[in-house]
Tab-separated table of C-alpha atoms in Angstrom:
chain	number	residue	atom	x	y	z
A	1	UNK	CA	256.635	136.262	39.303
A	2	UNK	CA	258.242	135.012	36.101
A	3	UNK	CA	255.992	134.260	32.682
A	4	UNK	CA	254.833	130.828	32.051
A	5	UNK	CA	255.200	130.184	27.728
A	6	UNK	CA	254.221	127.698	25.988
A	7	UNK	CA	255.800	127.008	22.474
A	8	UNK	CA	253.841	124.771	20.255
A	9	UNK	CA	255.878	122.774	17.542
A	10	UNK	CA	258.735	120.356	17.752
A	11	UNK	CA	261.416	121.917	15.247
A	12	UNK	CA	264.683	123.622	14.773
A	13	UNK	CA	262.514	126.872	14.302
A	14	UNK	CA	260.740	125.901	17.926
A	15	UNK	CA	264.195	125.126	19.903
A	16	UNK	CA	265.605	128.853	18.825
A	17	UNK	CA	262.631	130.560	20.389
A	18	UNK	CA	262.924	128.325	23.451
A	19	UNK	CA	266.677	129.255	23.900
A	20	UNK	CA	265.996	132.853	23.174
A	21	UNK	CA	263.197	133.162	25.443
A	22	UNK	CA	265.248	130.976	28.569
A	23	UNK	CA	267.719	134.109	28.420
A	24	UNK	CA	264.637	136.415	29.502
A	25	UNK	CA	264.954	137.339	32.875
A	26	UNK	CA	260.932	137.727	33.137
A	27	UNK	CA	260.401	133.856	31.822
A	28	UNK	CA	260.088	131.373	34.966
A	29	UNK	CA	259.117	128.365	32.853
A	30	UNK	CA	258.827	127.106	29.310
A	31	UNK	CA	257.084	124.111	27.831
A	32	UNK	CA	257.589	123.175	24.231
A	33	UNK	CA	254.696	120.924	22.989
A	34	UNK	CA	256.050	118.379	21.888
A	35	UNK	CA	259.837	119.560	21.405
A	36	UNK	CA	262.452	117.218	20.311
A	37	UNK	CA	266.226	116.216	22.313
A	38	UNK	CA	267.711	119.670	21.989
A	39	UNK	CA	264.085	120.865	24.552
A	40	UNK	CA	264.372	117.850	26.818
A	41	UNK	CA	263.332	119.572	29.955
A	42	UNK	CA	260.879	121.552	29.038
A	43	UNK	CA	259.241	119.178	26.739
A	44	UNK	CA	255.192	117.918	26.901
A	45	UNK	CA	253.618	114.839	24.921
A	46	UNK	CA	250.879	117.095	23.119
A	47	UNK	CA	251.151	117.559	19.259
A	48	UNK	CA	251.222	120.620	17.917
A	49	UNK	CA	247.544	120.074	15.841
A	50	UNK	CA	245.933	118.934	19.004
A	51	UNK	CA	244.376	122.190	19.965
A	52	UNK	CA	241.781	120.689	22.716
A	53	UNK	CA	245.059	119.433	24.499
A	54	UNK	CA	246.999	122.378	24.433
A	55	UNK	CA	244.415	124.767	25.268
A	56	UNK	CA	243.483	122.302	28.498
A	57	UNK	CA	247.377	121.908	29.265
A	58	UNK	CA	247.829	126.176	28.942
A	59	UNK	CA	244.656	126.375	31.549
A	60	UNK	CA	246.079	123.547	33.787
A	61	UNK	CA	249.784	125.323	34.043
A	62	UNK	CA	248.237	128.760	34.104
A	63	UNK	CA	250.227	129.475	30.658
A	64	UNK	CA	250.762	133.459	30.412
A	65	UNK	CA	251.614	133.015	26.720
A	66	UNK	CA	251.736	130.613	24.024
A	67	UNK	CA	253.621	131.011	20.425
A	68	UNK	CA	253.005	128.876	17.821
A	69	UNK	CA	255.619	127.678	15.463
A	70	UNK	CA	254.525	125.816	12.906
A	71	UNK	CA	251.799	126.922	10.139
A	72	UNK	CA	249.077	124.060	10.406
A	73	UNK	CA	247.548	124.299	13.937
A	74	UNK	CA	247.959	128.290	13.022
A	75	UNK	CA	245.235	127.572	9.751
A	76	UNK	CA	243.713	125.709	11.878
A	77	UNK	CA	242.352	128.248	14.047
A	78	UNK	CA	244.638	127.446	17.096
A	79	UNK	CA	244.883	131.177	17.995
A	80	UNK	CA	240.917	131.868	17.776
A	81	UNK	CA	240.569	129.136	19.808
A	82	UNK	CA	243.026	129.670	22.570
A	83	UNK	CA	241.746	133.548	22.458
A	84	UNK	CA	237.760	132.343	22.992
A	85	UNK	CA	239.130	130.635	26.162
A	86	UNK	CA	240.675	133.869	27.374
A	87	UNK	CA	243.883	132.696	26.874
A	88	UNK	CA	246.947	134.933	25.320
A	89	UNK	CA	248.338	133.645	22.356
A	90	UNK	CA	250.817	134.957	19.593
A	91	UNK	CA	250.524	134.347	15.570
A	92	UNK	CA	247.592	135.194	13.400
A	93	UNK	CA	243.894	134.024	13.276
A	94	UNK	CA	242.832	131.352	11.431
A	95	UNK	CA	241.297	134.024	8.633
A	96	UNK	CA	244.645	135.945	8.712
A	97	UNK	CA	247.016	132.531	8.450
A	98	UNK	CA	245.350	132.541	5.008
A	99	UNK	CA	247.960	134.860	3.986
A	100	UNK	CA	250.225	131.226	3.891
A	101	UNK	CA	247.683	128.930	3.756
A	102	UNK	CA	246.270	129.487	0.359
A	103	UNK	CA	248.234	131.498	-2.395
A	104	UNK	CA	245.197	132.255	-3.961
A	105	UNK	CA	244.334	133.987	-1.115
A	106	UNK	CA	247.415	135.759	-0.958
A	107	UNK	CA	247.924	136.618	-4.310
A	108	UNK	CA	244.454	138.483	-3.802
A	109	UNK	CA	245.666	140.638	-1.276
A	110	UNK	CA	248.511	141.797	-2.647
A	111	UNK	CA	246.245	142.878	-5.822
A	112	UNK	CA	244.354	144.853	-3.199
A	113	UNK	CA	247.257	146.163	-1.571
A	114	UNK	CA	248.811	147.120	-5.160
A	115	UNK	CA	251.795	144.939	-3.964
A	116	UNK	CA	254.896	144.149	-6.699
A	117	UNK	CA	254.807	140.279	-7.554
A	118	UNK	CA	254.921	138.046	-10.393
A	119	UNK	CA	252.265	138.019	-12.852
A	120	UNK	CA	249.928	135.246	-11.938
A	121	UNK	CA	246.824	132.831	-12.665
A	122	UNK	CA	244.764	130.344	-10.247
A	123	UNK	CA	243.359	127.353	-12.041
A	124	UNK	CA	240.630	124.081	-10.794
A	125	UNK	CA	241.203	122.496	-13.948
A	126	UNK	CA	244.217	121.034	-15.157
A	127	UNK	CA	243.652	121.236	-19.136
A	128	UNK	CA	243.529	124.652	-18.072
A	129	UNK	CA	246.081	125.633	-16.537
A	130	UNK	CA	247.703	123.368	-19.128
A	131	UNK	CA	246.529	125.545	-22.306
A	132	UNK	CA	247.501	128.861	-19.975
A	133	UNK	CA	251.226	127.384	-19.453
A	134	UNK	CA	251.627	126.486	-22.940
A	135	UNK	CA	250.582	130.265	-23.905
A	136	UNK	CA	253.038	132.029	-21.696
A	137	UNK	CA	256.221	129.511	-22.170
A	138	UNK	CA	258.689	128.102	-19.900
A	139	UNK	CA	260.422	128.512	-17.202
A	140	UNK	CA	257.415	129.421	-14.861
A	141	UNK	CA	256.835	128.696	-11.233
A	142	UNK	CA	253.823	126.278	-10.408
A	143	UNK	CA	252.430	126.424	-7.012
A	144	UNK	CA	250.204	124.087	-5.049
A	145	UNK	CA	247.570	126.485	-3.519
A	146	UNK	CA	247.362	124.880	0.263
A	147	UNK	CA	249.812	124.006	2.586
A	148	UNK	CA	252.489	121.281	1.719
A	149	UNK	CA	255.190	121.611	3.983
A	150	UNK	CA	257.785	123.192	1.662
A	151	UNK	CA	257.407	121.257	-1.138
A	152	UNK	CA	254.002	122.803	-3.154
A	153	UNK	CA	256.459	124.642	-5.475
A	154	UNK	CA	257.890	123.497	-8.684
A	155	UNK	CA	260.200	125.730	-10.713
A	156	UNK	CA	259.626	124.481	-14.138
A	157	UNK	CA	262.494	125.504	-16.755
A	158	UNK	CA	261.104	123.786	-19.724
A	159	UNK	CA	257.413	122.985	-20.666
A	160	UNK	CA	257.867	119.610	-20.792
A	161	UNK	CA	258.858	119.517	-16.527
A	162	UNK	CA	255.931	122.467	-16.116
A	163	UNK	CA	253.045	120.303	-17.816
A	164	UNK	CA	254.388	117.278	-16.119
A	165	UNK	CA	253.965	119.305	-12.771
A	166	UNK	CA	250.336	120.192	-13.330
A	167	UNK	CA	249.750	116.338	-12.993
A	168	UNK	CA	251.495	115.797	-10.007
A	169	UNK	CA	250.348	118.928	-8.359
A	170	UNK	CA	246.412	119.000	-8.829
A	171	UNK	CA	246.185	114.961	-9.282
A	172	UNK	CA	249.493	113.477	-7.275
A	173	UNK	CA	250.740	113.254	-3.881
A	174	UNK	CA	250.072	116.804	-2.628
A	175	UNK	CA	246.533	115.733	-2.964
A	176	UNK	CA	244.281	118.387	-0.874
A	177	UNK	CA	246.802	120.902	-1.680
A	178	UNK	CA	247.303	120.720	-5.143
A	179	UNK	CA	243.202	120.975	-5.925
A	180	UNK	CA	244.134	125.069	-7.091
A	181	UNK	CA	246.782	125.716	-8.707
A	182	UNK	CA	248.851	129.273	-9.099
A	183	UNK	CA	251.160	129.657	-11.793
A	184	UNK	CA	253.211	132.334	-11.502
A	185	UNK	CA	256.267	133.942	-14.352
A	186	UNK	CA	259.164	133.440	-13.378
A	187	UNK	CA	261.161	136.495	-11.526
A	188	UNK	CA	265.121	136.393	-11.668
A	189	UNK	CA	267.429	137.627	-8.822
A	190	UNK	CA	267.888	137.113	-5.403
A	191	UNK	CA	265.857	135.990	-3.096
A	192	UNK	CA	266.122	137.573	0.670
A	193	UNK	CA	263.287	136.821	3.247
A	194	UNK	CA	262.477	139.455	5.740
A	195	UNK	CA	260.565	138.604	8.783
A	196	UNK	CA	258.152	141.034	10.671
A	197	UNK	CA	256.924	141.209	13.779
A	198	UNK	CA	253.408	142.426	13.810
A	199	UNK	CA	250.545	143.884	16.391
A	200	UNK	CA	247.861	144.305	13.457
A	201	UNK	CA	248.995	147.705	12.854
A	202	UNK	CA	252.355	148.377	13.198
A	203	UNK	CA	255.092	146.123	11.976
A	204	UNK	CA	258.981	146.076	12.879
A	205	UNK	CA	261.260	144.137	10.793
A	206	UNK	CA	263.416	141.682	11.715
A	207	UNK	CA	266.553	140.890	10.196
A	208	UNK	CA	267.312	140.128	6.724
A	209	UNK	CA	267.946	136.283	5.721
A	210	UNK	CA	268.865	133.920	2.712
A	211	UNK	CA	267.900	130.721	2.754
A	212	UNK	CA	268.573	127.988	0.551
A	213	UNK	CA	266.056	126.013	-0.722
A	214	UNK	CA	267.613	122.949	-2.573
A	215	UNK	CA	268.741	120.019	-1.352
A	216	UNK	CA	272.239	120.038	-2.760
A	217	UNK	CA	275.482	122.875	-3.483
A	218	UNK	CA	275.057	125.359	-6.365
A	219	UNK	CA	271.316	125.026	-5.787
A	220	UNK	CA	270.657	121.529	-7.358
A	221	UNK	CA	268.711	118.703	-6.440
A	222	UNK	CA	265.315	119.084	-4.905
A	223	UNK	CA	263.369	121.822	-3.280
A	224	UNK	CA	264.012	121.370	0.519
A	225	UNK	CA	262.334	122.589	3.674
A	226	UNK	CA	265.592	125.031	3.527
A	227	UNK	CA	269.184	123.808	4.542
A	228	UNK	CA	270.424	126.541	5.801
A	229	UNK	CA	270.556	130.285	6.104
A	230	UNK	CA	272.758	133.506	6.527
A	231	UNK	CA	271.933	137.299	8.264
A	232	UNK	CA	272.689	139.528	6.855
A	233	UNK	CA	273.507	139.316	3.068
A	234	UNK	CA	275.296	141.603	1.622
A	235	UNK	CA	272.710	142.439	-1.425
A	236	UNK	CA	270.328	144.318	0.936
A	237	UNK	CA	270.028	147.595	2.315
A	238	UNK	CA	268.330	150.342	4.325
A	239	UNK	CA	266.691	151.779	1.486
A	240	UNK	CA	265.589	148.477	0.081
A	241	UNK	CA	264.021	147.815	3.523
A	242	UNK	CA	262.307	150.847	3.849
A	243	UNK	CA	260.804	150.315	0.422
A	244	UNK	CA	259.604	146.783	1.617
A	245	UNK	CA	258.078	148.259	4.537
A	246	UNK	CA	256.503	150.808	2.817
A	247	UNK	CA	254.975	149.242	-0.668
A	248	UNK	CA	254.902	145.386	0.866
A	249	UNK	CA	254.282	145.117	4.989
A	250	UNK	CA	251.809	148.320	5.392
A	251	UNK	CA	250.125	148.121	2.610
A	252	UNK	CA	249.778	144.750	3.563
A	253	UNK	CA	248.271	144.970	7.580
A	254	UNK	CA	246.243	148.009	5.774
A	255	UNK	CA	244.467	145.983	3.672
A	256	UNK	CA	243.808	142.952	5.947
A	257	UNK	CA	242.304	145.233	8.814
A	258	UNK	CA	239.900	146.649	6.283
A	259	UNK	CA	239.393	143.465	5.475
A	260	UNK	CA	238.219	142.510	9.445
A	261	UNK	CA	241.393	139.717	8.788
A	262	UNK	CA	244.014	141.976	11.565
A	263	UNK	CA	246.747	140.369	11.481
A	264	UNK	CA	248.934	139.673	14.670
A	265	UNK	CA	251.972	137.642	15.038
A	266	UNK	CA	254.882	137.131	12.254
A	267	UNK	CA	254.552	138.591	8.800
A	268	UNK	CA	257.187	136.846	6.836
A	269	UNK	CA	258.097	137.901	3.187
A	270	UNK	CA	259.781	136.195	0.628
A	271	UNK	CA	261.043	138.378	-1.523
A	272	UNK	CA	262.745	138.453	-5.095
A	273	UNK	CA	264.951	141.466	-5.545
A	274	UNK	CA	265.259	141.761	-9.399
A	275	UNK	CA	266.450	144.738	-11.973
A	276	UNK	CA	263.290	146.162	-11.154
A	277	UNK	CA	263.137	146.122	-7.402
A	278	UNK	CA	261.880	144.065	-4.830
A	279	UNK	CA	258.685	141.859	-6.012
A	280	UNK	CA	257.317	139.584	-3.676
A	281	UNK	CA	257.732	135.431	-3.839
A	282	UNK	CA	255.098	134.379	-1.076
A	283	UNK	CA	253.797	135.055	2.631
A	284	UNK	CA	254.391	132.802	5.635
A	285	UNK	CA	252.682	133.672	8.828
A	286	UNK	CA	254.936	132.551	11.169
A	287	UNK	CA	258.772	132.621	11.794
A	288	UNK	CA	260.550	130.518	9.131
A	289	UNK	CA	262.751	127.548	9.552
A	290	UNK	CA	265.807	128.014	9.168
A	291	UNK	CA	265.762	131.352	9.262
A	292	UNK	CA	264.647	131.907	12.678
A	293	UNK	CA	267.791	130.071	13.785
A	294	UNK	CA	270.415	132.902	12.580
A	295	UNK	CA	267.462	135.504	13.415
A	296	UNK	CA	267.902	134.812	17.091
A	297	UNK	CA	271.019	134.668	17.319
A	298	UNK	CA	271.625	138.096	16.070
A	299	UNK	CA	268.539	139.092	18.293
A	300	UNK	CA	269.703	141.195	21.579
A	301	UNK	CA	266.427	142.584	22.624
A	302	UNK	CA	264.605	140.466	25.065
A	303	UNK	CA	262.050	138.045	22.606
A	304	UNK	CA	259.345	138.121	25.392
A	305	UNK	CA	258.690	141.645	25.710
A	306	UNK	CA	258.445	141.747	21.849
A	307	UNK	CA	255.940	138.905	21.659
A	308	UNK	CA	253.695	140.247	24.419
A	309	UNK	CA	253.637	143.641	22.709
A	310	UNK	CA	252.217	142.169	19.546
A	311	UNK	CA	249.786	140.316	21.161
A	312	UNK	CA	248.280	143.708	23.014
A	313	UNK	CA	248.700	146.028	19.868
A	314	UNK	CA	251.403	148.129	21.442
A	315	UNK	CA	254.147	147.344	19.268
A	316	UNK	CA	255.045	150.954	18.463
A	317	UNK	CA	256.203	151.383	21.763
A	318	UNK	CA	258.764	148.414	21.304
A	319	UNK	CA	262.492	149.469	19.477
A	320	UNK	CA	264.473	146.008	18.934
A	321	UNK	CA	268.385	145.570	18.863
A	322	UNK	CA	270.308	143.610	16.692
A	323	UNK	CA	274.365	142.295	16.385
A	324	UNK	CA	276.208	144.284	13.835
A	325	UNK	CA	277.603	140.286	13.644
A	326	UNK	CA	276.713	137.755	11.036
A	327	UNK	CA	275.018	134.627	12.015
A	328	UNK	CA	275.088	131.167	9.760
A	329	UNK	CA	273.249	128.151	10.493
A	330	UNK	CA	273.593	124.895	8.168
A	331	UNK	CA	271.286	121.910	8.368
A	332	UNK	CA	272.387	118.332	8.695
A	333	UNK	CA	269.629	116.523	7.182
A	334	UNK	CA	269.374	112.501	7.360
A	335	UNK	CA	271.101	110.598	4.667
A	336	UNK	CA	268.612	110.582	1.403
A	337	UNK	CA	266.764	114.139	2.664
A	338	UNK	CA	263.956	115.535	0.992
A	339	UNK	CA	263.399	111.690	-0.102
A	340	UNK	CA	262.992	108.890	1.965
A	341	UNK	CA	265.379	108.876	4.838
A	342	UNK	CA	266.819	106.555	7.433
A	343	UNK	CA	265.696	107.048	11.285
A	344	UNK	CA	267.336	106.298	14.356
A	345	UNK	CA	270.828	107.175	13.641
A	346	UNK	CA	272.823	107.817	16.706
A	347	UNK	CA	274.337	110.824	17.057
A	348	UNK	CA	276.791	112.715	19.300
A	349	UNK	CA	277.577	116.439	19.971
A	350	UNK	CA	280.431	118.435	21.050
A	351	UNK	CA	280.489	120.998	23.987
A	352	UNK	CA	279.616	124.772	22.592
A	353	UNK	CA	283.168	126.854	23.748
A	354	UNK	CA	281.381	129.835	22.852
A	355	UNK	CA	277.645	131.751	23.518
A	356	UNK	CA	278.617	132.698	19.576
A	357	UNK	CA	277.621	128.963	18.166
A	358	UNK	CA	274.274	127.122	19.014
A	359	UNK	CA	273.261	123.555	17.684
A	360	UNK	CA	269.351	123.969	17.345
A	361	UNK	CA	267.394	120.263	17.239
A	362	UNK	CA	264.953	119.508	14.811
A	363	UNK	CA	264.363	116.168	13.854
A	364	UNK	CA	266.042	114.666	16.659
A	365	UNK	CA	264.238	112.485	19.893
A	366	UNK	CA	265.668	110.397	22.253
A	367	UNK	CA	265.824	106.974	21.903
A	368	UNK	CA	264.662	104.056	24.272
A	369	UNK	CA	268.555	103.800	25.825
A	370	UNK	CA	268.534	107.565	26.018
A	371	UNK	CA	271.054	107.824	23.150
A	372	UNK	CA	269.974	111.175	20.703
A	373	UNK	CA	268.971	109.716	17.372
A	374	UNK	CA	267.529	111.727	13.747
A	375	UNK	CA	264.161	111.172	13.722
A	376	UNK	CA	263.237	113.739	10.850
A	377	UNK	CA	264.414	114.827	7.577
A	378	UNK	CA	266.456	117.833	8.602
A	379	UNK	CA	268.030	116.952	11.672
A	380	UNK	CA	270.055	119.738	13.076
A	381	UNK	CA	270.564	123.753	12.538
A	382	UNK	CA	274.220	124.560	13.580
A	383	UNK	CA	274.701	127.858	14.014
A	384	UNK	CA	277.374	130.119	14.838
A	385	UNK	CA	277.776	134.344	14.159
A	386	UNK	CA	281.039	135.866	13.886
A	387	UNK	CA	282.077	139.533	12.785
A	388	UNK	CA	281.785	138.541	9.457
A	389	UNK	CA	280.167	136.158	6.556
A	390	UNK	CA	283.692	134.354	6.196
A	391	UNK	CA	284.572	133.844	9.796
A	392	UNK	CA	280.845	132.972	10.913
A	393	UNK	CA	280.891	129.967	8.171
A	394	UNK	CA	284.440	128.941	9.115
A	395	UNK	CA	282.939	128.973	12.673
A	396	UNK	CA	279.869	126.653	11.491
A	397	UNK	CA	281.339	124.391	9.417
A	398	UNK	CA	284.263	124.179	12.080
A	399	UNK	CA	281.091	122.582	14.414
A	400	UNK	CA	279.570	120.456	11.826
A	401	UNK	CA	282.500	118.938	11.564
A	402	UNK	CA	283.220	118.162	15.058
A	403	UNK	CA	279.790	116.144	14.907
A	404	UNK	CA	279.395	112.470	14.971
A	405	UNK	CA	276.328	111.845	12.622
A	406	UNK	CA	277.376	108.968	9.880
A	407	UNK	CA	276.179	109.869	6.419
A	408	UNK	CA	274.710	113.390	7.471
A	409	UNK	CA	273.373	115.383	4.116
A	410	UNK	CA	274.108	119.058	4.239
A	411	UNK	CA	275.567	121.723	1.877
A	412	UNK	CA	278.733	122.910	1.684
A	413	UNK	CA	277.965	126.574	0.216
A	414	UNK	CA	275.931	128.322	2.313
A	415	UNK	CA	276.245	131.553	2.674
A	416	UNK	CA	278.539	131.306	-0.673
A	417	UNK	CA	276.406	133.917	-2.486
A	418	UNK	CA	276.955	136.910	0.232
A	419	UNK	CA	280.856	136.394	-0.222
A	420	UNK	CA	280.251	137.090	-3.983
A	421	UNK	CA	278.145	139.575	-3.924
A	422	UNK	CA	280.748	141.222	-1.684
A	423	UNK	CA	283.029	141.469	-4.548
């Protein structure tokens, strides 16, 4: 008998592990709670932070695992619930999701773990933190300490815009959030994000990825979500992967289990790689979005096996294969994106020629005629790989333009930076 999964989330992120895992011949059925038009099929009407729901709907179905996407129901203890119930579950506990849901929290253990990142403060008070930022000078980074979907991160160039962002971190709209504050110097280089996956011990990386975090080319406009990403880029190597692994992800699962915080599930780290070697930006505890989009598409191993390994701490049996290919995925974000955004656009998609090119959903439903509509900020992750970075973006922008969605936002450069760093 085939496994019975359950994927919790409703994003682009959630629709690449869904097609990934329906290619496993040991998966019978999936259910993606509550999904969006590219799942249609497989979706069910529970949200993603209603953890009473989901862990009655994974005993009612007789659920053999669930993976959760996004970070909240993860910090808020979705996997320490579902695991009281005797139910099998992959990401991190609620005490281990700390690692992304406070950078406070994180910034602590990598002190532990003697970990290379920015120099760094955590302030309560904004006069503070104020006084502190006025000492050390501009540009700095300034960093909501809880979870604010992407957007807790202001990269202040001048003091004026970094004292301005104290306000509307620790008393604006990120409210909750924004009640610590990290400020952080600023690092220069490249950033690369390398996702792990890990039993709590042992850790095998994934593949490399840039993302790009602003809304428009040449990274301007506002910090995004991400709209889109490319595997691999050229900037990183064996050795600098092998120096992650050793002085960032150990070090990291070392400290944690010491710690009684073991942490299971996807290690993801941001990374700046500057003159003096890889630092690290932040921690997610969970796949990323977009990256997870070119991730699986260069994936050839079988997800499932991988998943289930992590969740029973036997992930040093496990070796994972990977394309030699490059994969690209841009994001079509609604007219306006990261700002306020029309809904209910209709929009229509061409036939994929190729298993090469994939057109993850994100923010997309169905509408009450059945027509596929945006419904989100970023609305689509097209995707193609190819044998390398210039064919697999001719591929994806090749689809993006085949698509019928008036007034779509998306960026025109992605991937840009690998083709000059090839030079």
């Amino acid at each position: 008998m085939g496994k019975k999964i359950l994927i919790v989330g409703s994003g682009g992120r959630e629709h690449a592990l869904a097609w990934k895992l329906a290619k496993s011949s040991e998966v019978e059925h999936i259910y993606v709670a509550p999904g969006n038009a590219g799942t249609l099929g497989w979706n069910v009407p529970i949200k993603s932070n209603d953890i009473p729901a989901l862990i009655a709907f994974a005993e009612d179905k007789g659920i053999d695992l669930t993976v959760v996407g996004p970070e909240e129901p993860l910090t808020l203890g979705i996997v320490d619930a579902f695991e009281a119930k005797g139910l099998r579950i992959f990401g991190p506990s609620r005490a281990a999701a700390r690692l992304e849901g406070s950078k406070s929290f994180a910034k602590e253990i990598m002190g532990a773990a003697h970990i290379p990142t920015a120099r760094w403060e955590v302030f309560q008070e904004s006069q503070k933190a104020k006084d502190y930022i006025r000492k050390i000078g501009a540009p700095c980074v300034l960093k909501a300490d809880g979870l604010a979907a992407g957007k807790g991160v202001i990269i202040a160039e001048d003091l004026e815009t970094a004292l301005n962002a104290v306000d509307e971190i620790m008393e604006g709209s990120l409210k909750s959030a924004g009640k610590t504050l990290v400020v952080e110097e600023f690092l220069t280089g490249q950033e690369v994000s390398l996702l792990c996956f890990a039993d709590g011990k042992t850790a095998l990386p994934m593949v490399p990825v840039q993302d790009h975090k602003r809304a428009l080319d040449g990274d301007q406009g506002l910090n995004t979500g991400g709209m889109g990403t490319y595997s691999p880029p050229p900037i990183w190597t064996s050795e600098v992967e092998e120096q992650v692994m050793r002085e960032v992800v150990q070090p990291t699962l070392r400290v944690m289990e010491e710690r009684g915080e073991v942490f299971k599930g996807v290690l993801f780290v941001g990374l700046m790689l500057t003159p003096e070697g890889p630092k690290v930006l932040e921690f997610n505890a969970r796949f990323g979005d977009p990256e997870t989009q070119v991730v699986m598409l260069r994936m050839e191993s079988d997800l499932l096996p991988v998943l289930w390994a992590c969740t029973a701490g036997n992930l040093r049996d496990v070796q994972l294969k990977w394309s030699p290919m490059t994969a690209v995925c841009v994001v079509m974000a609604s007219p306006g994106y990261p700002q306020a955004y029309q809904k209910g656009i209709p929009i229509h998609l061409p036939a994929l020629l190729s298993h090469q090119q994939a057109v993850f959903h994100a923010g997309t439903a169905a509408s009450t005629d059945g027509q596929m509509v945006n419904s989100g900020g970023r609305v689509l992750g097209v995707s193609a790989k190819a044998e390398n970075l210039t064919k697999a973006r001719q591929a994806a922008y090749h689809l993006v333009e085949q698509i019928d969605f008036p007034q779509a936002q998306y960026r025109r450069d992605i991937g840009i930076k690998g083709l000059k760093q090839n030079r």
